[in-house]
mmCIF file of C-alpha atoms (C1' of nucleotides) in Angstrom:
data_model
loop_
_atom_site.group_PDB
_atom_site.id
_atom_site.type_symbol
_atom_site.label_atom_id
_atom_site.label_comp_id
_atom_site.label_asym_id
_atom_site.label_seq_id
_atom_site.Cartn_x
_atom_site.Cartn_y
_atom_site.Cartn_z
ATOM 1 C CA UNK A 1 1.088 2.852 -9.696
ATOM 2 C CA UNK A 2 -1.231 5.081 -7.740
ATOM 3 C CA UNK A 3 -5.432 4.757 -7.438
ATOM 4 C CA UNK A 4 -4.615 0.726 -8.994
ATOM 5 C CA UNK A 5 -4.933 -0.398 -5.610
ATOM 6 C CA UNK A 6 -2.404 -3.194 -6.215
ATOM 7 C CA UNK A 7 -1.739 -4.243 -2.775
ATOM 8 C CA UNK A 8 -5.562 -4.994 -2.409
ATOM 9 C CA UNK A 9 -5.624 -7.312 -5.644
ATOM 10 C CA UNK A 10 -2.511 -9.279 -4.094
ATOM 11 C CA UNK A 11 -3.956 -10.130 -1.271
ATOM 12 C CA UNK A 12 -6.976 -11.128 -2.771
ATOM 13 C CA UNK A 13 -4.730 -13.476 -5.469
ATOM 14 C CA UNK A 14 -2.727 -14.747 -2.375
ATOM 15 C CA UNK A 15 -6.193 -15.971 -0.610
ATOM 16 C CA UNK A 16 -7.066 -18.119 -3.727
ATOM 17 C CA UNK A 17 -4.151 -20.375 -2.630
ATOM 18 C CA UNK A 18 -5.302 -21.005 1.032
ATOM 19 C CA UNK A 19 -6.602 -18.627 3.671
ATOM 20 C CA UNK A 20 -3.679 -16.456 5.425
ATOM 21 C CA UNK A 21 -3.266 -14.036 8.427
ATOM 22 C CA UNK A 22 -1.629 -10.775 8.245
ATOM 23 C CA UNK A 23 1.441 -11.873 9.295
ATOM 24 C CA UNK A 24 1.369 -15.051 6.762
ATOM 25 C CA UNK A 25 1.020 -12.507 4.134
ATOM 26 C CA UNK A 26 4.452 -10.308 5.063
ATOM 27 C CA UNK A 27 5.962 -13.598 4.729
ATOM 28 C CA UNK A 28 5.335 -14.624 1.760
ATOM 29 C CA UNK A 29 5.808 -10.945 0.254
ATOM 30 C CA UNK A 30 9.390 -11.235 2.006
ATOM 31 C CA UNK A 31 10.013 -14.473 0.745
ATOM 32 C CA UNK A 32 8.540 -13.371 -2.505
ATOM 33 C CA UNK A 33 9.518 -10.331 -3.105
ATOM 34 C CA UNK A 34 12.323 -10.441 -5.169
ATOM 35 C CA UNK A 35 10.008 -10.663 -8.316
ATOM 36 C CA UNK A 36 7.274 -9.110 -7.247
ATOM 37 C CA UNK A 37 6.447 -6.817 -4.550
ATOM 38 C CA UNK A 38 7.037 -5.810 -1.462
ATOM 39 C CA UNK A 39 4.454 -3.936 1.739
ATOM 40 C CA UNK A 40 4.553 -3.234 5.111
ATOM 41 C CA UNK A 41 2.503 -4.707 8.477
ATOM 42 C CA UNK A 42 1.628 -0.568 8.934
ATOM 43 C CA UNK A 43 -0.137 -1.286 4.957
ATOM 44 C CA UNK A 44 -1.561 -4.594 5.055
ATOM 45 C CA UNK A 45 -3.219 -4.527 8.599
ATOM 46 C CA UNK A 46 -5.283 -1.106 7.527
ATOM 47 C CA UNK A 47 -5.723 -2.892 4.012
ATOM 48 C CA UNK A 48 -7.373 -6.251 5.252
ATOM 49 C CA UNK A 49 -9.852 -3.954 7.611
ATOM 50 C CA UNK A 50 -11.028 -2.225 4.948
ATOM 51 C CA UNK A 51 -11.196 -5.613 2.350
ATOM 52 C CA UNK A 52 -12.971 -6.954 5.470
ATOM 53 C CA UNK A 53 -15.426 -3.852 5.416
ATOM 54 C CA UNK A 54 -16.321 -4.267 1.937
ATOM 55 C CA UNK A 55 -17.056 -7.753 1.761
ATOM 56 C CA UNK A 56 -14.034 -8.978 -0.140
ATOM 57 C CA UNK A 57 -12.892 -11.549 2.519
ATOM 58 C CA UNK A 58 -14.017 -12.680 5.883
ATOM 59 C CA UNK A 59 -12.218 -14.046 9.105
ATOM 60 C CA UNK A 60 -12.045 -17.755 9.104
ATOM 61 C CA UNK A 61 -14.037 -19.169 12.405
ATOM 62 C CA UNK A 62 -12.109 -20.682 14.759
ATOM 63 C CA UNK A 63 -12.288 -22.191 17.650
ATOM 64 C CA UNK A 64 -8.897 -20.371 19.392
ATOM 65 C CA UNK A 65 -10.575 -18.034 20.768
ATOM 66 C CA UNK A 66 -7.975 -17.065 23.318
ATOM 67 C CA UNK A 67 -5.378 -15.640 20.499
ATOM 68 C CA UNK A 68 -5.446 -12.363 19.050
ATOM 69 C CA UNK A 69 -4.694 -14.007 15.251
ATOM 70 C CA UNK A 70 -6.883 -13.364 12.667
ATOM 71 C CA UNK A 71 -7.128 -15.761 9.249
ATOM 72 C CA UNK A 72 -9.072 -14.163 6.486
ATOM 73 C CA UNK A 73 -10.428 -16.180 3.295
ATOM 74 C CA UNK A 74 -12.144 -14.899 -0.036
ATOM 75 C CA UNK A 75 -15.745 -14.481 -0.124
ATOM 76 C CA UNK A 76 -17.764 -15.558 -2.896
ATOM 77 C CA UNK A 77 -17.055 -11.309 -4.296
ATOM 78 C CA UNK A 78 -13.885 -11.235 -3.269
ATOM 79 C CA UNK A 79 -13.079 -14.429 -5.407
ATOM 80 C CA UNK A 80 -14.935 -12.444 -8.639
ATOM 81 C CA UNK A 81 -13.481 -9.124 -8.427
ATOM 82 C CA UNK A 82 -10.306 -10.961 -8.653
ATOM 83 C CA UNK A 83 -11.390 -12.922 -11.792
ATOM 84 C CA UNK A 84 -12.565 -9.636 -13.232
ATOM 85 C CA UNK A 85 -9.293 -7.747 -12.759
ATOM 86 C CA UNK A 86 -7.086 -10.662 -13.673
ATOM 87 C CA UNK A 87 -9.069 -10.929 -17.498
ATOM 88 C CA UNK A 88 -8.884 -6.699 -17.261
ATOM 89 C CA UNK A 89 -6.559 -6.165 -19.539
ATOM 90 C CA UNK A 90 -7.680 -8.303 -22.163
ATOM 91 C CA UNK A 91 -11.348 -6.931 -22.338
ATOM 92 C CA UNK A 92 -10.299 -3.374 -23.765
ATOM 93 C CA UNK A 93 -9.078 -4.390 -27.835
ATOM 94 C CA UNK A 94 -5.743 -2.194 -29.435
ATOM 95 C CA UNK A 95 -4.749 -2.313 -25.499
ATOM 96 C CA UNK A 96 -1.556 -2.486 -24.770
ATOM 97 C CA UNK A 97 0.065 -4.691 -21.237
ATOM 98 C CA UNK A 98 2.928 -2.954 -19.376
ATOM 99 C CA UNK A 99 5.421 -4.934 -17.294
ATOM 100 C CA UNK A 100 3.781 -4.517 -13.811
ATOM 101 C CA UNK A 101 0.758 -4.930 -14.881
ATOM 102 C CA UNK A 102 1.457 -8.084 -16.790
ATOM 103 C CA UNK A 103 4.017 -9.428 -13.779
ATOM 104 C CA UNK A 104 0.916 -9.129 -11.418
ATOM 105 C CA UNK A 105 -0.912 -11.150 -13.147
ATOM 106 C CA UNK A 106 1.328 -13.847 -14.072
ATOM 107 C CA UNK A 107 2.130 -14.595 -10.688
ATOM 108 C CA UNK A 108 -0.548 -16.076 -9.546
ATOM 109 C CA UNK A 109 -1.551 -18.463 -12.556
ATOM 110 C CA UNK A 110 -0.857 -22.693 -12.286
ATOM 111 C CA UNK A 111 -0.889 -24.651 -14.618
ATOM 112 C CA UNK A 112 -4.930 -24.884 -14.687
ATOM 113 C CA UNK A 113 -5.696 -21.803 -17.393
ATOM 114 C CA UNK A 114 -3.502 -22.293 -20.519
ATOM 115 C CA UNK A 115 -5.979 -20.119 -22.678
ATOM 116 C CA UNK A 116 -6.168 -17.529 -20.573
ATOM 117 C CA UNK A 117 -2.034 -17.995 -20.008
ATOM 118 C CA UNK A 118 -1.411 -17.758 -23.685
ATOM 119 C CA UNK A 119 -3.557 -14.763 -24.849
ATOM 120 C CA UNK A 120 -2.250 -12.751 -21.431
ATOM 121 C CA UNK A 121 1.663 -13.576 -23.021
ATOM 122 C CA UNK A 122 0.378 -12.351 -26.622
ATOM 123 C CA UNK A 123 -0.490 -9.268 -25.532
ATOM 124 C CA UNK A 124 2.740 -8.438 -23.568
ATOM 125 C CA UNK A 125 4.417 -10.038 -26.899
ATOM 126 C CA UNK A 126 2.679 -7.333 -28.808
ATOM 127 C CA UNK A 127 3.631 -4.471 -26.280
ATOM 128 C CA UNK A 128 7.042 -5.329 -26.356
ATOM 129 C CA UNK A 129 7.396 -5.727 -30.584
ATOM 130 C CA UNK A 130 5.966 -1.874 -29.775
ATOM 131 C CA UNK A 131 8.050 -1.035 -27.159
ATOM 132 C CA UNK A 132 11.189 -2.572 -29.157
ATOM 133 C CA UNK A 133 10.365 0.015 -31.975
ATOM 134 C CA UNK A 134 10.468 2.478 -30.451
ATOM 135 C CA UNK A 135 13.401 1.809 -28.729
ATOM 136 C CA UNK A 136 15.463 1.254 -31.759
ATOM 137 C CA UNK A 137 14.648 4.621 -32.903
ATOM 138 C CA UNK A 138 15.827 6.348 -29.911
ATOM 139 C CA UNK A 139 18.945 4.904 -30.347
ATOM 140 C CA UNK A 140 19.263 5.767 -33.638
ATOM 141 C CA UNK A 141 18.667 9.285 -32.241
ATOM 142 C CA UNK A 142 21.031 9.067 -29.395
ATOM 143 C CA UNK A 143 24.340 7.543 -30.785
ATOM 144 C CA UNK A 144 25.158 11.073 -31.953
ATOM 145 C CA UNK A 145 25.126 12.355 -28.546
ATOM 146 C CA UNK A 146 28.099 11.440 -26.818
ATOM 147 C CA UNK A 147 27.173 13.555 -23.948
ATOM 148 C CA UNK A 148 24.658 10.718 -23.268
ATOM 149 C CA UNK A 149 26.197 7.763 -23.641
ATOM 150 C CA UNK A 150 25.057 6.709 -20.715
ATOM 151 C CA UNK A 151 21.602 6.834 -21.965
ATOM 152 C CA UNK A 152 22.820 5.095 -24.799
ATOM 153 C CA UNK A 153 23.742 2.071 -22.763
ATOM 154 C CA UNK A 154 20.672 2.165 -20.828
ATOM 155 C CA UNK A 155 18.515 1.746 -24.380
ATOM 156 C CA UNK A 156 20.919 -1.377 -25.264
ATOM 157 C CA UNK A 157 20.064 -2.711 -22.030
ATOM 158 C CA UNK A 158 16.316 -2.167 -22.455
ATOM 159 C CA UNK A 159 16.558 -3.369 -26.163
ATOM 160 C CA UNK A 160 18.683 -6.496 -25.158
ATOM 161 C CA UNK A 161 15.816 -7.603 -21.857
ATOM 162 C CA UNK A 162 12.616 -6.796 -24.496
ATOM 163 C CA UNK A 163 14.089 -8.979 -26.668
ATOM 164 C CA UNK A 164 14.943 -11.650 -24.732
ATOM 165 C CA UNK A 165 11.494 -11.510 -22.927
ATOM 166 C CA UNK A 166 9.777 -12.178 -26.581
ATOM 167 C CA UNK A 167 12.067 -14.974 -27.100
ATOM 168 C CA UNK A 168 10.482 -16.495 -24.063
ATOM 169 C CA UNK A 169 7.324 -15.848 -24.062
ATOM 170 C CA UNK A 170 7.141 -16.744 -27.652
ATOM 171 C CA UNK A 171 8.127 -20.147 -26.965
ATOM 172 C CA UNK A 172 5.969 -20.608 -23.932
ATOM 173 C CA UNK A 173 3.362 -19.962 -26.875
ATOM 174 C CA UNK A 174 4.313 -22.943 -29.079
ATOM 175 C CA UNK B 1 11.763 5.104 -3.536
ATOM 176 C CA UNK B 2 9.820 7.134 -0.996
ATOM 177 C CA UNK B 3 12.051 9.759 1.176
ATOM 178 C CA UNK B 4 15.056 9.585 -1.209
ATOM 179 C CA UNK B 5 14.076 12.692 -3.186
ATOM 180 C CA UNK B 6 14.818 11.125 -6.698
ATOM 181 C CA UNK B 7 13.101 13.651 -8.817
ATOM 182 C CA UNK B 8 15.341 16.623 -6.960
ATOM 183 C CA UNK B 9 18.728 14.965 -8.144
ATOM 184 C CA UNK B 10 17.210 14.019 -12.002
ATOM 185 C CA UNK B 11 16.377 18.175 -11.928
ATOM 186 C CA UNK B 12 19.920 18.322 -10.931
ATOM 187 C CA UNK B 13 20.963 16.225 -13.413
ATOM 188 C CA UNK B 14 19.518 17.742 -16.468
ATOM 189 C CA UNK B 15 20.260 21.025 -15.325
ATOM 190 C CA UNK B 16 23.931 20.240 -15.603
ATOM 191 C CA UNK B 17 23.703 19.779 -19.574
ATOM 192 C CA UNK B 18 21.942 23.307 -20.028
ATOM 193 C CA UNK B 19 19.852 25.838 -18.488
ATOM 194 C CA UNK B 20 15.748 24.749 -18.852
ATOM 195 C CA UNK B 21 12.762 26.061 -17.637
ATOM 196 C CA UNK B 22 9.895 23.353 -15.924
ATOM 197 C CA UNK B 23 7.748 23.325 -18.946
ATOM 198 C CA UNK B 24 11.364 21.838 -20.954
ATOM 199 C CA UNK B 25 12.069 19.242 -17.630
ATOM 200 C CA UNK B 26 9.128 17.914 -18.541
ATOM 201 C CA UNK B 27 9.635 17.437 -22.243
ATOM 202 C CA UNK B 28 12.798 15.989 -21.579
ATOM 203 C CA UNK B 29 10.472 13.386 -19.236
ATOM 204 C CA UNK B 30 8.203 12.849 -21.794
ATOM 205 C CA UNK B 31 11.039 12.357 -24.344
ATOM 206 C CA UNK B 32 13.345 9.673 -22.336
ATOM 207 C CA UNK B 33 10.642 8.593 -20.060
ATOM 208 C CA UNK B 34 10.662 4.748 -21.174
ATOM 209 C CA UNK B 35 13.885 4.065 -20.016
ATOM 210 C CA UNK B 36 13.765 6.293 -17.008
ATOM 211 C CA UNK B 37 11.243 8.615 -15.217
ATOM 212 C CA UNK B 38 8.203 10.288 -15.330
ATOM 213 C CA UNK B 39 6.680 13.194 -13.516
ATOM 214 C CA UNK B 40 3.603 15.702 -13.835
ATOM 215 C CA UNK B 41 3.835 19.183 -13.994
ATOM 216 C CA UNK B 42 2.106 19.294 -10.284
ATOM 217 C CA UNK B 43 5.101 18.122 -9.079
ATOM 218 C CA UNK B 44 7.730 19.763 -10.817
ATOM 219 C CA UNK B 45 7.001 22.693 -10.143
ATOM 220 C CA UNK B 46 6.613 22.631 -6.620
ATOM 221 C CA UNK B 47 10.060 20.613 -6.477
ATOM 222 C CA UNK B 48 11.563 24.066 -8.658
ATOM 223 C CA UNK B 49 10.884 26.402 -6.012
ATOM 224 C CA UNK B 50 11.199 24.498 -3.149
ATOM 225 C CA UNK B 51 15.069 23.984 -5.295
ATOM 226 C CA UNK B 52 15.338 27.838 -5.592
ATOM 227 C CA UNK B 53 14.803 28.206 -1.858
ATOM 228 C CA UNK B 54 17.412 26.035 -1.161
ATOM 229 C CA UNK B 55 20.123 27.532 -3.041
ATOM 230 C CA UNK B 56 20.037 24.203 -5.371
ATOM 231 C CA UNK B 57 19.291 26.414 -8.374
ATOM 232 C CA UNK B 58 18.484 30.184 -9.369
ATOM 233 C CA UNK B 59 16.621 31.952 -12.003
ATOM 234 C CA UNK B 60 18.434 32.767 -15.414
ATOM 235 C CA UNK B 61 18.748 36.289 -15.942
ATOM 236 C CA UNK B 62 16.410 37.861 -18.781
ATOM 237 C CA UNK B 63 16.314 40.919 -20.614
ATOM 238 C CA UNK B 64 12.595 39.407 -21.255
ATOM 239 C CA UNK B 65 10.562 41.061 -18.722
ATOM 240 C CA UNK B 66 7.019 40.451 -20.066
ATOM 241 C CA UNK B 67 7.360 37.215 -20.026
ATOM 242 C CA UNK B 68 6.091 34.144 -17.405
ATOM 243 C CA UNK B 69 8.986 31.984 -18.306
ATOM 244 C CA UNK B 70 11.329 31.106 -15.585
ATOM 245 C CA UNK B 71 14.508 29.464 -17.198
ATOM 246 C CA UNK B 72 16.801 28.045 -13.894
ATOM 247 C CA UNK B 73 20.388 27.436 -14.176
ATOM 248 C CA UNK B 74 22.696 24.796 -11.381
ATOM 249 C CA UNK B 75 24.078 27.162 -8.559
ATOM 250 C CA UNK B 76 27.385 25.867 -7.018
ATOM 251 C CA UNK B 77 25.940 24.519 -4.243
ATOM 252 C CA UNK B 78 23.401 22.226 -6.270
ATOM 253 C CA UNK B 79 26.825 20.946 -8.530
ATOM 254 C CA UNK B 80 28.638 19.934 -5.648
ATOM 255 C CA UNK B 81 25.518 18.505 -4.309
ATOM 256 C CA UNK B 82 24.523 16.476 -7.232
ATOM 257 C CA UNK B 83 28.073 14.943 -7.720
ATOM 258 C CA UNK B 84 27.899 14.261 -3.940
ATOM 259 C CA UNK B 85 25.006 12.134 -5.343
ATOM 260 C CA UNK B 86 26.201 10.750 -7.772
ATOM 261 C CA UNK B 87 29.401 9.253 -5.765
ATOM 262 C CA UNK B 88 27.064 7.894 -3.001
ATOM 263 C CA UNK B 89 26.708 4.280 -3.881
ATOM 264 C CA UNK B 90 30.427 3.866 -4.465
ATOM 265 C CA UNK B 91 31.095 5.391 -0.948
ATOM 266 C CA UNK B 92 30.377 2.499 1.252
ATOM 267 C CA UNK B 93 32.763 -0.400 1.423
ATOM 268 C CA UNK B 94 30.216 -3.608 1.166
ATOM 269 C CA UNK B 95 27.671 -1.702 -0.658
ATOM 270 C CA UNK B 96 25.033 -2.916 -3.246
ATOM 271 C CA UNK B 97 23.621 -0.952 -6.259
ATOM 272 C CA UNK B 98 19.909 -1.476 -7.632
ATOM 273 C CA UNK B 99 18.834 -1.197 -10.830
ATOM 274 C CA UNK B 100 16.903 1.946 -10.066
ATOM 275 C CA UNK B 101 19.901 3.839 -8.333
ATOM 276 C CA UNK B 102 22.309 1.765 -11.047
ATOM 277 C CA UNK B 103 20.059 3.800 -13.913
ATOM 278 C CA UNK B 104 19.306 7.054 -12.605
ATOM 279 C CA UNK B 105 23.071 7.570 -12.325
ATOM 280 C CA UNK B 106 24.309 6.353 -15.343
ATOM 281 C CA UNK B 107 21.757 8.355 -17.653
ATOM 282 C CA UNK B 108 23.730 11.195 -16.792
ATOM 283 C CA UNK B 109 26.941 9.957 -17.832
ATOM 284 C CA UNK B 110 28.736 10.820 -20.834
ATOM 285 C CA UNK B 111 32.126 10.113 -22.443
ATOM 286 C CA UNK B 112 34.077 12.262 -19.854
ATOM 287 C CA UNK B 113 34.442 10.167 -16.198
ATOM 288 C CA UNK B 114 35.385 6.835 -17.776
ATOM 289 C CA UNK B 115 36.921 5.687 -14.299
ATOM 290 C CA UNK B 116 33.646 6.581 -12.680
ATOM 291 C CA UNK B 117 31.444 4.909 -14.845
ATOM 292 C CA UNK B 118 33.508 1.459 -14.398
ATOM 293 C CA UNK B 119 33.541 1.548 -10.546
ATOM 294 C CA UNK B 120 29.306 2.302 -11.050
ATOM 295 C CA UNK B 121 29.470 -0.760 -13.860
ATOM 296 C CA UNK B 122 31.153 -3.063 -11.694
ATOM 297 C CA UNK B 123 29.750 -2.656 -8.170
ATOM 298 C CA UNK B 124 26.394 -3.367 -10.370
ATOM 299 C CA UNK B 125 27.934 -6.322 -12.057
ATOM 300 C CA UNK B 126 28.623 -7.538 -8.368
ATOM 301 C CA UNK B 127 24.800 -6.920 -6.985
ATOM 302 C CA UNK B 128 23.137 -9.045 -10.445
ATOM 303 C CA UNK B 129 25.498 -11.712 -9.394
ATOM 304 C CA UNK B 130 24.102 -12.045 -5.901
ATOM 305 C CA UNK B 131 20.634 -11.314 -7.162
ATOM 306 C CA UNK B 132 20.897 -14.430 -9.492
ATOM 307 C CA UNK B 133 22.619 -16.561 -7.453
ATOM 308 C CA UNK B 134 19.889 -16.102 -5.135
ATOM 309 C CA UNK B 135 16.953 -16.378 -8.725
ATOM 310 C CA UNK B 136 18.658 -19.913 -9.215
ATOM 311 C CA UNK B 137 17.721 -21.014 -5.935
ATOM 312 C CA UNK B 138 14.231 -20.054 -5.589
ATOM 313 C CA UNK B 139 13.869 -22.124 -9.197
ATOM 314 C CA UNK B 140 15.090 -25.177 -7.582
ATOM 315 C CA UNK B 141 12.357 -24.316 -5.041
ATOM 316 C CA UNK B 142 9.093 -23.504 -7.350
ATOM 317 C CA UNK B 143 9.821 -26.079 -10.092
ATOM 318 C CA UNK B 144 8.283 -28.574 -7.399
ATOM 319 C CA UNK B 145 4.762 -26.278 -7.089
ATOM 320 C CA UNK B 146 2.919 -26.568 -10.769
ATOM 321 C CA UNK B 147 0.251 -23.984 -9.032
ATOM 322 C CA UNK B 148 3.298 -21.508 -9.314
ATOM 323 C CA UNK B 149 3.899 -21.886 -12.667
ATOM 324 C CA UNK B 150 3.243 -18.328 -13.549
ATOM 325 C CA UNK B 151 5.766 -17.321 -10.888
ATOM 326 C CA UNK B 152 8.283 -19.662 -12.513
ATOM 327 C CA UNK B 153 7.769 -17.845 -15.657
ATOM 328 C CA UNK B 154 8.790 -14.760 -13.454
ATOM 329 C CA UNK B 155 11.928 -15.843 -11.942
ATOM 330 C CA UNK B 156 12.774 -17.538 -15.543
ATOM 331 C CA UNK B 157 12.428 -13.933 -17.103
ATOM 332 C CA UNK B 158 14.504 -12.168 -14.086
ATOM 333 C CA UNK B 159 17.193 -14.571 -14.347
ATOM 334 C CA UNK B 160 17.433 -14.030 -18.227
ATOM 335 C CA UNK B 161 17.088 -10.362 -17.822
ATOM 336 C CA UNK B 162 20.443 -10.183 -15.074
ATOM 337 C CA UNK B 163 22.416 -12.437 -16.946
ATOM 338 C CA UNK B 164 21.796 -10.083 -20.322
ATOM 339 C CA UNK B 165 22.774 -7.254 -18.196
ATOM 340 C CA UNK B 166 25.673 -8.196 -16.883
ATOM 341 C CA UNK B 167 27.246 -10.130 -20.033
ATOM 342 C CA UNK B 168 26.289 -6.061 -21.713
ATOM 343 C CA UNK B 169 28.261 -4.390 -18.475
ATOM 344 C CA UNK B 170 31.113 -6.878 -18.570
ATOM 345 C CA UNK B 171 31.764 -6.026 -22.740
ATOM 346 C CA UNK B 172 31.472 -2.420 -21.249
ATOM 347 C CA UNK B 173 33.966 -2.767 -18.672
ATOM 348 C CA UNK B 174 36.538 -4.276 -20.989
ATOM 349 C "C1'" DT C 1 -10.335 33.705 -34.694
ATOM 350 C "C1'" DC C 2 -9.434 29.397 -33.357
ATOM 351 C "C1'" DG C 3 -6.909 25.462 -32.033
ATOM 352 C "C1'" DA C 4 -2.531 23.723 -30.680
ATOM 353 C "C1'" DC C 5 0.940 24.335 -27.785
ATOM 354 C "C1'" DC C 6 3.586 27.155 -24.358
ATOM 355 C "C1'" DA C 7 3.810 28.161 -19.476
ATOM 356 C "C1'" DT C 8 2.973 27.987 -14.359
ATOM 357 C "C1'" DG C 9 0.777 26.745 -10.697
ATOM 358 C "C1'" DT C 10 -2.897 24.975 -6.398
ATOM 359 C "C1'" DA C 11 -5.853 21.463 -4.048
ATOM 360 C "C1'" DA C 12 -7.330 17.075 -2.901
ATOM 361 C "C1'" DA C 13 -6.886 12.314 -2.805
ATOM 362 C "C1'" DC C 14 -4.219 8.319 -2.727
ATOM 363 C "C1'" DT C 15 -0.101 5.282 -2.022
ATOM 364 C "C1'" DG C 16 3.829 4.087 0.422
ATOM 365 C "C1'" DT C 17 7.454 4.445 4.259
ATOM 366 C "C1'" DT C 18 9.197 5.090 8.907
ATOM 367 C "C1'" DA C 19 8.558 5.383 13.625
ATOM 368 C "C1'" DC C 20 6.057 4.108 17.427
ATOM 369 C "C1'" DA C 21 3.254 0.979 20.500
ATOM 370 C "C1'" DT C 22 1.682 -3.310 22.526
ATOM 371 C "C1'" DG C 23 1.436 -7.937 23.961
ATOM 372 C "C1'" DA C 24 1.520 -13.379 23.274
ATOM 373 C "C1'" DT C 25 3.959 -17.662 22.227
ATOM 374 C "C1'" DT C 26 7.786 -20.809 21.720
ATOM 375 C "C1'" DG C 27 12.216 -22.696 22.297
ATOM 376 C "C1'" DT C 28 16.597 -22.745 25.049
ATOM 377 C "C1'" DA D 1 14.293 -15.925 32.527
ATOM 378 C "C1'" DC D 2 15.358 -14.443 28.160
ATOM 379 C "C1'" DA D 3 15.466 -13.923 23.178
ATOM 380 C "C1'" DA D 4 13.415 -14.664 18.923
ATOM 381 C "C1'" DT D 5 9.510 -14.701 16.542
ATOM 382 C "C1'" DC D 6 4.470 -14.378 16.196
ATOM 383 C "C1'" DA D 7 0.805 -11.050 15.881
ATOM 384 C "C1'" DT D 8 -1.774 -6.583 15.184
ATOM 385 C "C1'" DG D 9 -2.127 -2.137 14.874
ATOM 386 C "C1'" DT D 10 -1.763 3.761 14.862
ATOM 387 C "C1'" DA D 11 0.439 8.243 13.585
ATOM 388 C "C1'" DA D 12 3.135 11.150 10.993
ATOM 389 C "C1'" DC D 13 5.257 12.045 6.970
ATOM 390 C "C1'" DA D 14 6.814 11.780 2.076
ATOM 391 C "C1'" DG D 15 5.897 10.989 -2.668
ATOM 392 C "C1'" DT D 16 2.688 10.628 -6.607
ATOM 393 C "C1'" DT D 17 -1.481 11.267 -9.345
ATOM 394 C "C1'" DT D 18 -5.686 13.555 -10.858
ATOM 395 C "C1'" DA D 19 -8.445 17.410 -11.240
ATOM 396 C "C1'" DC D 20 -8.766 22.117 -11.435
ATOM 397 C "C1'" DA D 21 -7.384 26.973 -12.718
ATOM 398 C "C1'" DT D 22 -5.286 30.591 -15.469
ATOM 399 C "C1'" DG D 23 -3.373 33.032 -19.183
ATOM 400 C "C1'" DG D 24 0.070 33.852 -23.298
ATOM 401 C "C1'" DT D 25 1.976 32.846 -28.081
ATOM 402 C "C1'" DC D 26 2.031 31.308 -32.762
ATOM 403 C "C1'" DG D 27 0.553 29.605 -37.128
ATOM 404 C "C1'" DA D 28 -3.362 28.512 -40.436
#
DNA sequence: TCGACCATGTAAACTGTTACATGATTGT
DNA sequence: ACAATCATGTAACAGTTTACATGGTCGA
């Protein structure tokens, strides 16, 4: 996922809960992670400088001033460019929403925007109804192969988790 | 998967079924990519001729001579290294296997190593059930945070995911 | 002859990992 | 006093993507 700049749009999503330091951050990636994503201190200290540079969050006063610790919060831009990139994928029509995309964004919704909720698990729906597709036709292709057979297996697998994720998102729809 | 070299050993891999040139590695990519791997030509072939200098691989002789096309064929050294490879998660005693490791190996598998692909099967089988042993308890932890609904959702799809896969690998194993 | 596809590469920029470096705070 | 954890960073390296560059072959 190079030139997305992912790491930069989860931080920003993790400062719309509540402002954080550097180290609060690791945390909750390592706490986290298992779903979602994973960085190092050597690529979110560098990160948060240069978020800081371009006006995407600012240190939080405080009136420690003896400790080293630094606790960012969203500006008023850092707060839009993470609306804009959250509706993204919906602006473009006949898009398409992979996984990681789609898992990035779901992440950091509540219960607060069930529009924006539903039409972000129609479009994965309709990626995956694609995705299946095409899938069934490369297995079609492949069950004459017995050379691959492990390929084989790893299209069932794919086939079996697509199709389970539309059965769940489609009743998270109703 | 930084350091680990991945796109060396799925060269490796493919080279074992027939001899290719770069330009075909690539098709193959193109071909299987959505259950597996992708990779410009930028960086295969780079990875080629760093391969030839190593002894991994080595040019197919041609009666062609006016030709650019370099077809490369497995030397002994790059078999032996790429079963080496393949063996690796099984060696340690205590060992996990990720789903990334878990599919690079078995796309190579065919009908032929039926022992080896049940030891990969169920050491895999063994790492989704300590994956969703730990899923189920980070549900019992977000069900109380409704501003974490969309990471519910997450863990909910995970959870349904591993359990597909490992009901699929247990019919396998049988 | 012209466009699609075959065929191989280099350079620059970006993303991500590992190793290194430093020092403060808190609990036992 | 000592260990664990809090806290922030730099440097070097490895892997990946995008843009650029070049030329051959084959069918309509």
């Amino acid at each position: 996922m190079a030139r997305s700049n992912t790491l930069k749009y989860i931080i920003l999503g993790l400062l719309t809960r509540k402002p954080l330091t550097g180290y609060d951050i690791k945390q909750t990636f390592d706490k986290e992670k298992a779903e979602f994503w994973t960085a190092p201190f050597s690529q979110i200290y560098p990160e948060l400088n240069r978020m800081l540079n371009n006006d995407l969050i600012s240190l939080l006063p405080t009136s420690d001033t003896n400790t080293r610790k630094k606790t960012y919060q969203l500006t008023a831009h850092g707060r839009e460019v993470f609306q804009n990139w959250l509706q993204l994928p919906l602006a473009a029509s006949e898009s398409t929403l992979d996984n990681d995309n789609f898992i990035l964004r779901l992440h950091f919704l509540g219960h607060t925007d069930p529009t924006f909720l539903k039409n972000l698990l129609a479009l994965r729906v309709k990626t995956l109804n694609l995705e299946i597709t095409q899938l069934e036709f490369e297995l079609t292709e492949v069950v004459n192969h017995p050379e691959q057979y492990g390929r084989e297996l790893i299209i069932k697998k794919e086939l079996a988790n697509k199709k389970s994720d539309v059965k769940l998102w489609k009743k998270e729809l109703k």
